[in-house]
Amino acid sequence: MVQNHHHRGGGSYYKRTSSSTANFFSKKPSFLSITLYIILLFAFSIFIFLVKTSINILDVDNGTDGQRTVFTEHSQSQSQSQSELESLEIPDEQLWDPPFSYGLHPCVKPTSKYRAAQGSDHYITVKSNGGLNQMRTGIADMVAVAHIMNATLVIPQLDKRSFWKDSSTFSDMFDEAQFIKTLRGDLRIAKELPKELESVPRARKHFTSWSGVGYYEEMTQLFKEYQVIHVAKSDSRLANNDLPLDIQRLRCRALYYALRFSPPIEILGEKLVERLRSRGGRYIALHLRYEKDMLSFTGCTYGLTDAESKELTIMRENTNHWKVKKINSTEQRIGGYCPLTPKEVGIFLQALGYPPSTIIYIAAGEIYGGNAHLSELMYRFPNLVFKETLATKEELKAFANHASQTAALDYLISVESDVFIPSHSGNMARAVEGHRRFLGHRKTITPDRRGLVELFDKLKSGKLREGPSFSQRVQQIHENWQGGPRKRKGPLPGIKGRARFRTEESFYENPYPECICSSKAA
């Protein structure tokens, strides 16, 4: 205000001076008069300069121009960074619109050569292993395996001994009638073994991971001696690539159509999505994999206290089926193998251009350390929503002590979100991404954790600061990490033998091209 006032005064002053000058020179002034006039002009110029300088100093001291002092990378304030980022104008379509999908759509119909399995008197029983999504994809694999082996599949048993120790049965988790009905054109499915076969000897088999059709055709030799084959583990029983088109499409029919969640889960999931929409229309589903088991398994302790790090180490040492006990946390993080911390997620989302008002649904179990670790994310994005705040206590009561069922709610809400962002590439993240690709390449932003760690460390050391240039760098490295159409990635170069299969992109993470196509056949 002071500065504007002086500009207005200065303008009127120059008008008056201009008029006086004309009168002065019209009277043939003397040399002395001219000298005095020049001295007066010089003195006035110095006065104006001093006034304007003092105003600018005042403005800088009060922070009115957004540059309180010359910025050093060691002396920035978080609030200032936030205001700078808020001023960035990112188009809405860049934040929320799905990538262009080129007219691609789901295609799961079998070819004209496809024939359903008869099953006859040969049966396969399955004990699914792992968490929710590991079991789901494993069951889809076993549907295909039973078809290849021309066997009747008995409804699988679910894992009750994993980290979550969920006692849910198949019918608690999935719509059993839907499962049987949807796949009746593919193979026979029995709810249980015939009574007369319950006590007969079974061939207990741990099928080799990532096997092809030829392997399972050989396994049919077991039926010469046994009527029942029991499969101890269901996850990753089939190869990702080089399988017949009809087998790949059967896997998709099994996962995306047959394995529908049970009605109570589906109904509540739909209600929660509607409630999220009523809060603001659009929302991000953030799979914040900052849970105790994940941090312990990966050995990632960055940002944790010494006591927390020790607790996770003890847990890893005492978990027998976790083979790796000694882990260098720093190397893990630099290599991009650690889940982003809540603070890092907040910086990441802000750099992408999402405003503080964005509604973010936290799709996760209990966050390790609770609010102590969530506070940095909540500071930047106050509208965090959890199952416990979205659903009533009465609604969640039926799901108490059933972690797989609550994880199914997270899955449904994540699939339906406008944007899905996983902080780590686990089974849930891969399954949701694949489902969203199948449904039309819905926007899925996968953080480049390795690249981000480099930027985060530069922020911490003062070599970078949050602001427009940092935001631009984050956006550039994630330009092609938005879930757009691309063919599934093969094995990493230089790796030979069966180890190469482990490096392939999961079929369920990206079922393109077999189950996603541009043809008219659905």
Short mmCIF file of N, CA and C in Angstrom, two decimals, residues 163-165 287-301 304 307-319 322 327 339-340 342 364-370 373 423-424:
data_model
loop_
_atom_site.label_atom_id
_atom_site.label_comp_id
_atom_site.label_asym_id
_atom_site.label_seq_id
_atom_site.Cartn_x
_atom_site.Cartn_y
_atom_site.Cartn_z
N PHE A 163 0.47 -64.36 7.92
CA PHE A 163 0.72 -63.32 8.93
C PHE A 163 -0.58 -62.84 9.57
N TRP A 164 -1.65 -62.74 8.75
CA TRP A 164 -2.90 -62.16 9.24
C TRP A 164 -3.76 -63.17 10.00
N LYS A 165 -3.47 -64.48 9.81
CA LYS A 165 -4.21 -65.52 10.54
C LYS A 165 -5.73 -65.32 10.46
N HIS A 287 -2.47 -47.06 -1.65
CA HIS A 287 -2.10 -48.30 -0.97
C HIS A 287 -0.81 -48.04 -0.21
N LEU A 288 -0.96 -47.62 1.04
CA LEU A 288 0.18 -47.22 1.86
C LEU A 288 0.72 -48.46 2.57
N ARG A 289 1.68 -49.09 1.91
CA ARG A 289 2.19 -50.38 2.43
C ARG A 289 3.23 -50.12 3.51
N TYR A 290 2.84 -49.35 4.51
CA TYR A 290 3.74 -49.03 5.62
C TYR A 290 3.28 -49.77 6.86
N GLU A 291 3.15 -51.09 6.68
CA GLU A 291 2.65 -51.94 7.74
C GLU A 291 3.81 -52.76 8.32
N LYS A 292 3.60 -53.25 9.52
CA LYS A 292 4.68 -53.90 10.27
C LYS A 292 5.30 -55.06 9.51
N ASP A 293 4.46 -55.92 8.92
CA ASP A 293 5.00 -57.10 8.25
C ASP A 293 5.84 -56.74 7.03
N MET A 294 5.39 -55.71 6.28
CA MET A 294 6.14 -55.31 5.09
C MET A 294 7.49 -54.70 5.45
N LEU A 295 7.51 -53.83 6.44
CA LEU A 295 8.76 -53.19 6.84
C LEU A 295 9.74 -54.22 7.42
N SER A 296 9.21 -55.17 8.17
CA SER A 296 10.06 -56.21 8.74
C SER A 296 10.60 -57.12 7.64
N PHE A 297 9.75 -57.54 6.72
CA PHE A 297 10.14 -58.45 5.64
C PHE A 297 11.21 -57.82 4.74
N THR A 298 11.02 -56.54 4.40
CA THR A 298 11.96 -55.87 3.49
C THR A 298 13.20 -55.32 4.21
N GLY A 299 13.12 -55.26 5.54
CA GLY A 299 14.25 -54.72 6.30
C GLY A 299 14.42 -53.23 6.14
N CYS A 300 13.32 -52.53 5.86
CA CYS A 300 13.37 -51.09 5.61
C CYS A 300 13.09 -50.32 6.90
N THR A 301 14.09 -49.61 7.40
CA THR A 301 13.97 -48.92 8.68
C THR A 301 14.15 -47.41 8.58
N LEU A 304 12.56 -44.59 10.95
CA LEU A 304 12.06 -45.21 12.17
C LEU A 304 13.00 -44.93 13.34
N ALA A 307 14.23 -48.10 18.51
CA ALA A 307 13.38 -49.12 19.14
C ALA A 307 12.50 -49.81 18.10
N GLU A 308 11.96 -49.03 17.15
CA GLU A 308 11.12 -49.61 16.09
C GLU A 308 11.95 -50.51 15.18
N SER A 309 13.15 -50.06 14.83
CA SER A 309 14.03 -50.86 13.97
C SER A 309 14.37 -52.20 14.63
N LYS A 310 14.63 -52.16 15.92
CA LYS A 310 14.98 -53.38 16.66
C LYS A 310 13.78 -54.33 16.69
N GLU A 311 12.58 -53.78 16.90
CA GLU A 311 11.38 -54.61 16.94
C GLU A 311 11.16 -55.34 15.62
N LEU A 312 11.40 -54.64 14.51
CA LEU A 312 11.21 -55.25 13.19
C LEU A 312 12.26 -56.33 12.92
N THR A 313 13.49 -56.08 13.37
CA THR A 313 14.55 -57.08 13.20
C THR A 313 14.23 -58.37 13.95
N ILE A 314 13.74 -58.23 15.17
CA ILE A 314 13.37 -59.40 15.98
C ILE A 314 12.25 -60.18 15.30
N MET A 315 11.27 -59.45 14.76
CA MET A 315 10.16 -60.10 14.08
C MET A 315 10.65 -60.89 12.87
N ARG A 316 11.57 -60.32 12.10
CA ARG A 316 12.09 -61.00 10.92
C ARG A 316 12.87 -62.25 11.31
N GLU A 317 13.66 -62.15 12.36
CA GLU A 317 14.46 -63.29 12.81
C GLU A 317 13.58 -64.43 13.33
N ASN A 318 12.41 -64.08 13.86
CA ASN A 318 11.52 -65.09 14.44
C ASN A 318 10.49 -65.64 13.47
N THR A 319 10.48 -65.11 12.22
CA THR A 319 9.55 -65.62 11.20
C THR A 319 10.29 -66.64 10.35
N TRP A 322 10.61 -66.59 6.40
CA TRP A 322 11.35 -65.49 5.78
C TRP A 322 12.82 -65.86 5.82
N ILE A 327 19.68 -57.78 6.60
CA ILE A 327 19.35 -56.88 5.47
C ILE A 327 19.96 -55.51 5.74
N PRO A 339 9.12 -49.57 0.67
CA PRO A 339 7.91 -48.75 0.47
C PRO A 339 8.20 -47.30 0.84
N LEU A 340 7.59 -46.38 0.14
CA LEU A 340 7.75 -44.97 0.50
C LEU A 340 7.18 -44.73 1.89
N PRO A 342 5.22 -42.43 4.77
CA PRO A 342 4.10 -41.49 4.63
C PRO A 342 4.56 -40.07 4.27
N ALA A 364 -5.06 -49.81 3.41
CA ALA A 364 -3.97 -50.49 4.11
C ALA A 364 -4.47 -51.04 5.43
N GLY A 365 -3.65 -51.91 6.00
CA GLY A 365 -3.89 -52.36 7.36
C GLY A 365 -3.39 -51.29 8.33
N GLU A 366 -3.07 -51.70 9.53
CA GLU A 366 -2.61 -50.74 10.55
C GLU A 366 -1.24 -50.19 10.16
N ILE A 367 -1.15 -48.85 10.09
CA ILE A 367 0.12 -48.20 9.73
C ILE A 367 1.08 -48.30 10.92
N TYR A 368 2.29 -48.75 10.65
CA TYR A 368 3.26 -48.93 11.72
C TYR A 368 3.63 -47.58 12.34
N GLY A 369 3.49 -47.50 13.65
CA GLY A 369 3.79 -46.25 14.34
C GLY A 369 2.63 -45.29 14.40
N GLY A 370 1.53 -45.62 13.72
CA GLY A 370 0.31 -44.81 13.80
C GLY A 370 0.52 -43.36 13.41
N HIS A 373 3.89 -41.48 12.45
CA HIS A 373 4.42 -41.53 11.08
C HIS A 373 3.45 -40.95 10.06
N SER A 423 2.40 -47.49 -2.70
CA SER A 423 3.71 -47.05 -2.20
C SER A 423 4.75 -48.16 -2.32
N HIS A 424 4.29 -49.38 -2.68
CA HIS A 424 5.20 -50.51 -2.87
C HIS A 424 4.54 -51.50 -3.82
#
